[in-house]
């Protein structure tokens, strides 16, 4: 019997990185997990007896509705998100629209689909993926990204206050830099700009006062806590887990 036995959890972007680590951690704690991602191949590597995987594009409203019907989640972890690189002067309208659609509107879609079932069943825990780079702290070349992740905090607070008396909690997670496949791609890209992978790695790590980035498992532990009843008195909060970056 794990801490999450009897709970059903729907996770977006569970094919790799924080989403994958969280799906596995939720399953290890006894939840029945529906691990979804737009990349079906990546899902093949997300394996546990408590995990069912299926393809889900978090930008597709009809598929989101079908996924919520299938999962009937008590726990919804909205992890899907994309990091745009650039300043306000680099950003295009299309990039802005894409990032808002994936990083913000996808959570609107899943919450809108999942809340009626949670209300019917008398409770639920929604966890939205924000970032320390948001309204918590600014970072260079994260104009669109930081703006979308600040919106996630506002959206989280709004949903939390609306359902505070209905047994439904809504929190968000604000990590610092976390080791993940897309982070490795970002280090590589910066390395090409700076002329050296090691220089890029140094730049990323130097903004983390602990001298290292987080592991996806460290973030997954917070997801498990927020999913379960032991976090029953927290709602509407951005949970910063950034190795002291914003401290
Ligand atoms: P990642 O970026 O390596 O992987 C992202 C996953 O999202 C991939 O499996 C991809 O297939 C999936 N995906 C992309 N578009 C999708 C869509 N339309 N529908 C469903 N899935 C889709 O993973 P990560 O770095 O762990 O990031 C996960 C989340 O955590 C993101 O929201 C990111 O902004 C946030 N975050 C990451 C860091 C970090 O440093 N890695 C820090 C703070 C916040």
mmCIF file of C-alpha atoms and ligand atoms in Angstrom:
data_model
loop_
_atom_site.group_PDB
_atom_site.id
_atom_site.type_symbol
_atom_site.label_atom_id
_atom_site.label_comp_id
_atom_site.label_asym_id
_atom_site.label_seq_id
_atom_site.Cartn_x
_atom_site.Cartn_y
_atom_site.Cartn_z
ATOM 1 C CA UNK A 1 0.000 0.000 0.000
ATOM 2 C CA UNK A 2 1.570 3.262 -1.116
ATOM 3 C CA UNK A 3 0.693 6.785 -0.086
ATOM 4 C CA UNK A 4 -1.395 7.191 -3.245
ATOM 5 C CA UNK A 5 -3.216 3.862 -3.302
ATOM 6 C CA UNK A 6 -6.718 4.208 -4.716
ATOM 7 C CA UNK A 7 -5.934 7.426 -6.611
ATOM 8 C CA UNK A 8 -6.016 7.800 -10.387
ATOM 9 C CA UNK A 9 -3.548 10.239 -11.941
ATOM 10 C CA UNK A 10 -3.393 11.740 -15.422
ATOM 11 C CA UNK A 11 0.020 13.118 -16.453
ATOM 12 C CA UNK A 12 0.761 15.094 -19.618
ATOM 13 C CA UNK A 13 4.236 15.091 -21.225
ATOM 14 C CA UNK A 14 5.158 11.897 -19.389
ATOM 15 C CA UNK A 15 7.432 10.562 -22.136
ATOM 16 C CA UNK A 16 10.633 12.024 -20.699
ATOM 17 C CA UNK A 17 12.104 14.384 -18.116
ATOM 18 C CA UNK A 18 10.040 15.535 -15.129
ATOM 19 C CA UNK A 19 6.790 14.090 -16.504
ATOM 20 C CA UNK A 20 8.287 10.616 -16.851
ATOM 21 C CA UNK A 21 9.964 10.689 -13.430
ATOM 22 C CA UNK A 22 6.686 11.877 -11.894
ATOM 23 C CA UNK A 23 4.552 9.223 -13.601
ATOM 24 C CA UNK A 24 6.922 6.558 -12.260
ATOM 25 C CA UNK A 25 7.000 8.070 -8.762
ATOM 26 C CA UNK A 26 3.201 8.345 -8.618
ATOM 27 C CA UNK A 27 2.905 4.713 -9.736
ATOM 28 C CA UNK A 28 5.476 3.586 -7.170
ATOM 29 C CA UNK A 29 3.311 5.199 -4.477
ATOM 30 C CA UNK A 30 0.342 3.089 -5.584
ATOM 31 C CA UNK A 31 -1.586 5.447 -7.878
ATOM 32 C CA UNK A 32 -3.079 4.145 -11.108
ATOM 33 C CA UNK A 33 -1.277 6.398 -13.597
ATOM 34 C CA UNK A 34 -2.295 7.394 -17.107
ATOM 35 C CA UNK A 35 0.990 8.572 -18.608
ATOM 36 C CA UNK A 36 0.479 10.506 -21.825
ATOM 37 C CA UNK A 37 2.689 12.333 -24.310
ATOM 38 C CA UNK A 38 2.544 13.560 -27.889
ATOM 39 C CA UNK A 39 5.553 11.297 -28.583
ATOM 40 C CA UNK A 40 4.256 7.741 -28.509
ATOM 41 C CA UNK A 41 7.753 6.256 -28.932
ATOM 42 C CA UNK A 42 8.992 7.944 -25.787
ATOM 43 C CA UNK A 43 6.112 6.416 -23.829
ATOM 44 C CA UNK A 44 7.482 2.930 -24.546
ATOM 45 C CA UNK A 45 10.162 3.670 -21.939
ATOM 46 C CA UNK A 46 7.639 4.547 -19.208
ATOM 47 C CA UNK A 47 6.930 1.162 -17.743
ATOM 48 C CA UNK A 48 5.394 0.086 -14.421
ATOM 49 C CA UNK A 49 2.539 -2.289 -13.566
ATOM 50 C CA UNK A 50 0.414 0.681 -12.393
ATOM 51 C CA UNK A 51 1.007 2.712 -15.565
ATOM 52 C CA UNK A 52 -1.128 2.799 -18.675
ATOM 53 C CA UNK A 53 0.325 4.905 -21.513
ATOM 54 C CA UNK A 54 -1.327 6.524 -24.485
ATOM 55 C CA UNK A 55 -0.630 9.289 -26.973
ATOM 56 C CA UNK A 56 -2.084 12.686 -26.100
ATOM 57 C CA UNK A 57 -1.442 16.049 -27.710
ATOM 58 C CA UNK A 58 -2.211 18.508 -24.908
ATOM 59 C CA UNK A 59 -3.062 21.099 -27.592
ATOM 60 C CA UNK A 60 -5.930 19.024 -28.972
ATOM 61 C CA UNK A 61 -9.162 19.680 -27.094
ATOM 62 C CA UNK A 62 -11.086 16.606 -28.328
ATOM 63 C CA UNK A 63 -8.221 14.270 -27.377
ATOM 64 C CA UNK A 64 -7.921 15.948 -23.971
ATOM 65 C CA UNK A 65 -11.621 15.353 -23.296
ATOM 66 C CA UNK A 66 -11.300 11.686 -24.324
ATOM 67 C CA UNK A 67 -8.206 11.262 -22.150
ATOM 68 C CA UNK A 68 -9.966 12.685 -19.105
ATOM 69 C CA UNK A 69 -12.951 10.408 -19.719
ATOM 70 C CA UNK A 70 -10.640 7.408 -19.870
ATOM 71 C CA UNK A 71 -8.551 8.342 -16.836
ATOM 72 C CA UNK A 72 -11.262 9.861 -14.558
ATOM 73 C CA UNK A 73 -8.390 11.457 -12.625
ATOM 74 C CA UNK A 74 -8.250 12.374 -8.937
ATOM 75 C CA UNK A 75 -4.821 13.825 -9.681
ATOM 76 C CA UNK A 76 -4.054 15.892 -12.758
ATOM 77 C CA UNK A 77 -0.406 16.764 -13.404
ATOM 78 C CA UNK A 78 -0.135 19.272 -16.240
ATOM 79 C CA UNK A 79 3.517 18.952 -17.180
ATOM 80 C CA UNK A 80 3.534 19.789 -20.905
ATOM 81 C CA UNK A 81 5.554 22.894 -21.738
ATOM 82 C CA UNK A 82 8.134 24.274 -24.119
ATOM 83 C CA UNK A 83 11.129 26.581 -23.573
ATOM 84 C CA UNK A 84 11.362 29.406 -26.093
ATOM 85 C CA UNK A 85 14.848 30.936 -26.343
ATOM 86 C CA UNK A 86 15.058 34.685 -26.867
ATOM 87 C CA UNK A 87 14.454 38.201 -25.615
ATOM 88 C CA UNK A 88 11.433 40.424 -26.224
ATOM 89 C CA UNK A 89 13.110 41.654 -29.429
ATOM 90 C CA UNK A 90 13.724 38.122 -30.721
ATOM 91 C CA UNK A 91 10.207 36.814 -30.133
ATOM 92 C CA UNK A 92 7.726 36.451 -32.994
ATOM 93 C CA UNK A 93 3.927 36.455 -32.762
ATOM 94 C CA UNK A 94 3.816 32.830 -33.902
ATOM 95 C CA UNK A 95 6.278 31.758 -31.213
ATOM 96 C CA UNK A 96 4.255 33.656 -28.606
ATOM 97 C CA UNK A 97 1.008 31.982 -29.756
ATOM 98 C CA UNK A 98 2.551 28.507 -29.822
ATOM 99 C CA UNK A 99 4.058 28.846 -26.349
ATOM 100 C CA UNK A 100 0.856 30.201 -24.817
ATOM 101 C CA UNK A 101 -1.124 27.408 -26.456
ATOM 102 C CA UNK A 102 1.155 24.660 -25.136
ATOM 103 C CA UNK A 103 2.307 26.120 -21.802
ATOM 104 C CA UNK A 104 -0.932 27.784 -20.649
ATOM 105 C CA UNK A 105 -3.978 26.958 -22.723
ATOM 106 C CA UNK A 106 -3.302 23.200 -22.605
ATOM 107 C CA UNK A 107 -3.760 23.410 -18.809
ATOM 108 C CA UNK A 108 -7.008 25.361 -19.284
ATOM 109 C CA UNK A 109 -8.150 22.507 -21.570
ATOM 110 C CA UNK A 110 -7.274 19.683 -19.169
ATOM 111 C CA UNK A 111 -8.632 21.453 -16.067
ATOM 112 C CA UNK A 112 -11.873 22.343 -17.836
ATOM 113 C CA UNK A 113 -12.248 18.684 -18.805
ATOM 114 C CA UNK A 114 -11.238 17.196 -15.433
ATOM 115 C CA UNK A 115 -12.978 19.499 -12.937
ATOM 116 C CA UNK A 116 -16.582 18.295 -13.435
ATOM 117 C CA UNK A 117 -15.544 14.693 -12.597
ATOM 118 C CA UNK A 118 -13.508 15.842 -9.598
ATOM 119 C CA UNK A 119 -16.510 17.835 -8.349
ATOM 120 C CA UNK A 120 -18.767 14.815 -8.802
ATOM 121 C CA UNK A 121 -16.360 12.579 -6.878
ATOM 122 C CA UNK A 122 -15.885 15.240 -4.190
ATOM 123 C CA UNK A 123 -12.202 16.038 -4.549
ATOM 124 C CA UNK A 124 -9.011 16.206 -6.520
ATOM 125 C CA UNK A 125 -5.511 17.618 -6.731
ATOM 126 C CA UNK A 126 -4.341 19.595 -9.742
ATOM 127 C CA UNK A 127 -0.628 20.257 -10.157
ATOM 128 C CA UNK A 128 0.497 22.666 -12.857
ATOM 129 C CA UNK A 129 4.065 22.941 -14.095
ATOM 130 C CA UNK A 130 5.301 26.521 -13.823
ATOM 131 C CA UNK A 131 8.963 27.472 -13.326
ATOM 132 C CA UNK A 132 11.155 29.585 -11.043
ATOM 133 C CA UNK A 133 11.575 31.614 -14.231
ATOM 134 C CA UNK A 134 8.114 33.232 -14.115
ATOM 135 C CA UNK A 135 6.814 35.893 -11.739
ATOM 136 C CA UNK A 136 9.349 34.499 -9.201
ATOM 137 C CA UNK A 137 12.529 35.456 -11.086
ATOM 138 C CA UNK A 138 13.526 36.695 -14.543
ATOM 139 C CA UNK A 139 16.137 34.905 -16.652
ATOM 140 C CA UNK A 140 17.930 36.078 -19.804
ATOM 141 C CA UNK A 141 16.460 34.861 -23.103
ATOM 142 C CA UNK A 142 13.332 33.573 -21.434
ATOM 143 C CA UNK A 143 10.908 36.375 -22.415
ATOM 144 C CA UNK A 144 8.075 34.214 -23.790
ATOM 145 C CA UNK A 145 8.834 31.295 -21.482
ATOM 146 C CA UNK A 146 8.835 33.332 -18.260
ATOM 147 C CA UNK A 147 5.661 35.119 -19.323
ATOM 148 C CA UNK A 148 3.802 31.843 -19.923
ATOM 149 C CA UNK A 149 5.001 30.361 -16.645
ATOM 150 C CA UNK A 150 3.867 33.481 -14.729
ATOM 151 C CA UNK A 151 0.449 32.973 -16.339
ATOM 152 C CA UNK A 152 0.419 29.421 -14.975
ATOM 153 C CA UNK A 153 0.798 30.806 -11.443
ATOM 154 C CA UNK A 154 -2.145 33.178 -11.956
ATOM 155 C CA UNK A 155 -4.270 30.413 -13.450
ATOM 156 C CA UNK A 156 -3.415 28.105 -10.554
ATOM 157 C CA UNK A 157 -4.456 30.684 -7.949
ATOM 158 C CA UNK A 158 -7.707 31.379 -9.761
ATOM 159 C CA UNK A 159 -8.701 27.695 -9.937
ATOM 160 C CA UNK A 160 -7.619 27.092 -6.336
ATOM 161 C CA UNK A 161 -9.793 29.841 -4.908
ATOM 162 C CA UNK A 162 -12.802 28.785 -6.972
ATOM 163 C CA UNK A 163 -12.857 25.211 -5.624
ATOM 164 C CA UNK A 164 -11.369 25.701 -2.174
ATOM 165 C CA UNK A 165 -14.553 24.496 -0.425
ATOM 166 C CA UNK A 166 -15.115 21.580 -2.811
ATOM 167 C CA UNK A 167 -12.169 19.407 -1.826
ATOM 168 C CA UNK A 168 -10.213 20.331 -4.927
ATOM 169 C CA UNK A 169 -6.722 21.767 -4.538
ATOM 170 C CA UNK A 170 -4.680 23.414 -7.259
ATOM 171 C CA UNK A 171 -0.965 24.109 -6.826
ATOM 172 C CA UNK A 172 1.926 24.724 -9.159
ATOM 173 C CA UNK A 173 5.577 23.785 -9.147
ATOM 174 C CA UNK A 174 8.351 26.262 -9.895
ATOM 175 C CA UNK A 175 11.625 24.412 -10.492
ATOM 176 C CA UNK A 176 15.022 25.882 -11.174
ATOM 177 C CA UNK A 177 17.063 24.155 -13.855
ATOM 178 C CA UNK A 178 16.371 20.432 -14.068
ATOM 179 C CA UNK A 179 18.336 17.801 -15.938
ATOM 180 C CA UNK A 180 16.135 16.496 -18.758
ATOM 181 C CA UNK A 181 16.503 15.637 -22.457
ATOM 182 C CA UNK A 182 15.330 19.085 -23.574
ATOM 183 C CA UNK A 183 17.698 20.755 -21.098
ATOM 184 C CA UNK A 184 20.588 18.806 -22.645
ATOM 185 C CA UNK A 185 19.454 20.135 -26.047
ATOM 186 C CA UNK A 186 19.467 23.699 -24.647
ATOM 187 C CA UNK A 187 23.006 23.263 -23.292
ATOM 188 C CA UNK A 188 24.112 21.917 -26.681
ATOM 189 C CA UNK A 189 22.514 24.880 -28.503
ATOM 190 C CA UNK A 190 24.116 27.422 -26.166
ATOM 191 C CA UNK A 191 27.405 25.534 -26.535
ATOM 192 C CA UNK A 192 27.259 26.086 -30.287
ATOM 193 C CA UNK A 193 26.674 29.825 -29.670
ATOM 194 C CA UNK A 194 29.531 30.086 -27.157
ATOM 195 C CA UNK A 195 31.850 27.759 -29.050
ATOM 196 C CA UNK A 196 32.078 25.192 -26.265
ATOM 197 C CA UNK A 197 29.672 22.744 -24.608
ATOM 198 C CA UNK A 198 31.553 23.004 -21.321
ATOM 199 C CA UNK A 199 31.216 26.807 -21.274
ATOM 200 C CA UNK A 200 27.464 26.445 -21.801
ATOM 201 C CA UNK A 201 27.180 23.855 -19.053
ATOM 202 C CA UNK A 202 29.126 26.145 -16.735
ATOM 203 C CA UNK A 203 26.740 29.034 -17.483
ATOM 204 C CA UNK A 204 23.654 26.945 -16.715
ATOM 205 C CA UNK A 205 25.126 25.468 -13.538
ATOM 206 C CA UNK A 206 26.535 28.791 -12.300
ATOM 207 C CA UNK A 207 23.065 30.279 -11.881
ATOM 208 C CA UNK A 208 22.256 27.457 -9.462
ATOM 209 C CA UNK A 209 23.884 28.367 -6.117
ATOM 210 C CA UNK A 210 24.181 24.684 -5.124
ATOM 211 C CA UNK A 211 26.583 24.223 -8.019
ATOM 212 C CA UNK A 212 24.389 21.644 -9.707
ATOM 213 C CA UNK A 213 21.032 21.390 -11.457
ATOM 214 C CA UNK A 214 18.120 19.351 -10.081
ATOM 215 C CA UNK A 215 17.304 15.785 -10.994
ATOM 216 C CA UNK A 216 13.849 15.046 -12.397
ATOM 217 C CA UNK A 217 13.324 12.695 -9.434
ATOM 218 C CA UNK A 218 13.734 15.595 -6.979
ATOM 219 C CA UNK A 219 10.846 17.384 -8.702
ATOM 220 C CA UNK A 220 8.813 14.163 -8.892
ATOM 221 C CA UNK A 221 8.980 13.857 -5.087
ATOM 222 C CA UNK A 222 7.198 17.214 -4.828
ATOM 223 C CA UNK A 223 4.601 16.058 -7.354
ATOM 224 C CA UNK A 224 3.906 12.983 -5.181
ATOM 225 C CA UNK A 225 3.548 15.186 -2.095
ATOM 226 C CA UNK A 226 1.124 17.588 -3.806
ATOM 227 C CA UNK A 227 -0.864 14.696 -5.288
ATOM 228 C CA UNK A 228 -1.479 13.042 -1.934
ATOM 229 C CA UNK A 229 -3.635 13.769 1.094
ATOM 230 C CA UNK A 230 -0.596 14.672 3.234
ATOM 231 C CA UNK A 231 -0.498 18.024 1.376
ATOM 232 C CA UNK A 232 -4.208 18.540 2.132
ATOM 233 C CA UNK A 233 -3.708 22.033 3.615
ATOM 234 C CA UNK A 234 -1.876 23.581 0.664
ATOM 235 C CA UNK A 235 -3.630 25.110 -2.307
ATOM 236 C CA UNK A 236 -3.126 28.068 -4.655
ATOM 237 C CA UNK A 237 0.624 28.127 -4.089
ATOM 238 C CA UNK A 238 3.650 28.273 -6.353
ATOM 239 C CA UNK A 239 5.986 25.658 -4.787
ATOM 240 C CA UNK A 240 9.491 26.872 -5.557
ATOM 241 C CA UNK A 241 12.086 24.083 -5.820
ATOM 242 C CA UNK A 242 15.104 25.802 -7.299
ATOM 243 C CA UNK A 243 18.176 24.983 -5.213
ATOM 244 C CA UNK A 244 18.158 28.518 -3.820
ATOM 245 C CA UNK A 245 18.260 30.261 -7.239
ATOM 246 C CA UNK A 246 15.561 32.776 -6.303
ATOM 247 C CA UNK A 247 16.472 32.924 -2.622
HETATM 248 P P1 LIG B 1 11.339 17.820 -21.737
HETATM 249 O O1 LIG B 1 11.226 19.232 -22.223
HETATM 250 O O2 LIG B 1 12.637 17.125 -21.951
HETATM 251 O O3 LIG B 1 10.181 16.932 -22.386
HETATM 252 C C1 LIG B 1 8.958 17.516 -22.722
HETATM 253 C C2 LIG B 1 7.971 16.439 -23.121
HETATM 254 O O4 LIG B 1 6.780 17.128 -23.566
HETATM 255 C C3 LIG B 1 8.435 15.567 -24.286
HETATM 256 O O5 LIG B 1 8.257 14.204 -23.952
HETATM 257 C C4 LIG B 1 7.492 15.981 -25.429
HETATM 258 O O6 LIG B 1 7.196 14.926 -26.330
HETATM 259 C C5 LIG B 1 6.254 16.419 -24.655
HETATM 260 N N1 LIG B 1 5.368 17.288 -25.436
HETATM 261 C C6 LIG B 1 5.711 18.285 -26.286
HETATM 262 N N2 LIG B 1 4.618 18.815 -26.834
HETATM 263 C C7 LIG B 1 3.553 18.156 -26.307
HETATM 264 C C8 LIG B 1 2.147 18.262 -26.497
HETATM 265 N N3 LIG B 1 1.624 19.137 -27.358
HETATM 266 N N4 LIG B 1 1.341 17.423 -25.796
HETATM 267 C C9 LIG B 1 1.868 16.509 -24.950
HETATM 268 N N5 LIG B 1 3.192 16.363 -24.732
HETATM 269 C C10 LIG B 1 4.014 17.188 -25.407
HETATM 270 O O7 LIG B 1 10.929 17.738 -20.198
HETATM 271 P P2 LIG B 1 11.311 18.696 -18.976
HETATM 272 O O8 LIG B 1 12.513 19.514 -19.263
HETATM 273 O O9 LIG B 1 11.274 17.833 -17.775
HETATM 274 O O10 LIG B 1 10.086 19.747 -18.919
HETATM 275 C C11 LIG B 1 8.806 19.369 -18.478
HETATM 276 C C12 LIG B 1 8.082 20.587 -17.932
HETATM 277 O O11 LIG B 1 8.824 21.145 -16.857
HETATM 278 C C13 LIG B 1 7.884 21.719 -18.936
HETATM 279 O O12 LIG B 1 6.617 22.330 -18.714
HETATM 280 C C14 LIG B 1 9.001 22.680 -18.582
HETATM 281 O O13 LIG B 1 8.724 24.013 -18.962
HETATM 282 C C15 LIG B 1 9.026 22.528 -17.081
HETATM 283 N N6 LIG B 1 10.288 22.952 -16.459
HETATM 284 C C16 LIG B 1 11.458 22.387 -16.875
HETATM 285 C C17 LIG B 1 12.648 22.814 -16.289
HETATM 286 C C18 LIG B 1 13.986 22.247 -16.724
HETATM 287 O O14 LIG B 1 15.007 22.856 -16.429
HETATM 288 N N7 LIG B 1 14.019 21.091 -17.375
HETATM 289 C C19 LIG B 1 12.627 23.821 -15.319
HETATM 290 C C20 LIG B 1 11.402 24.360 -14.920
HETATM 291 C C21 LIG B 1 10.237 23.922 -15.509
#
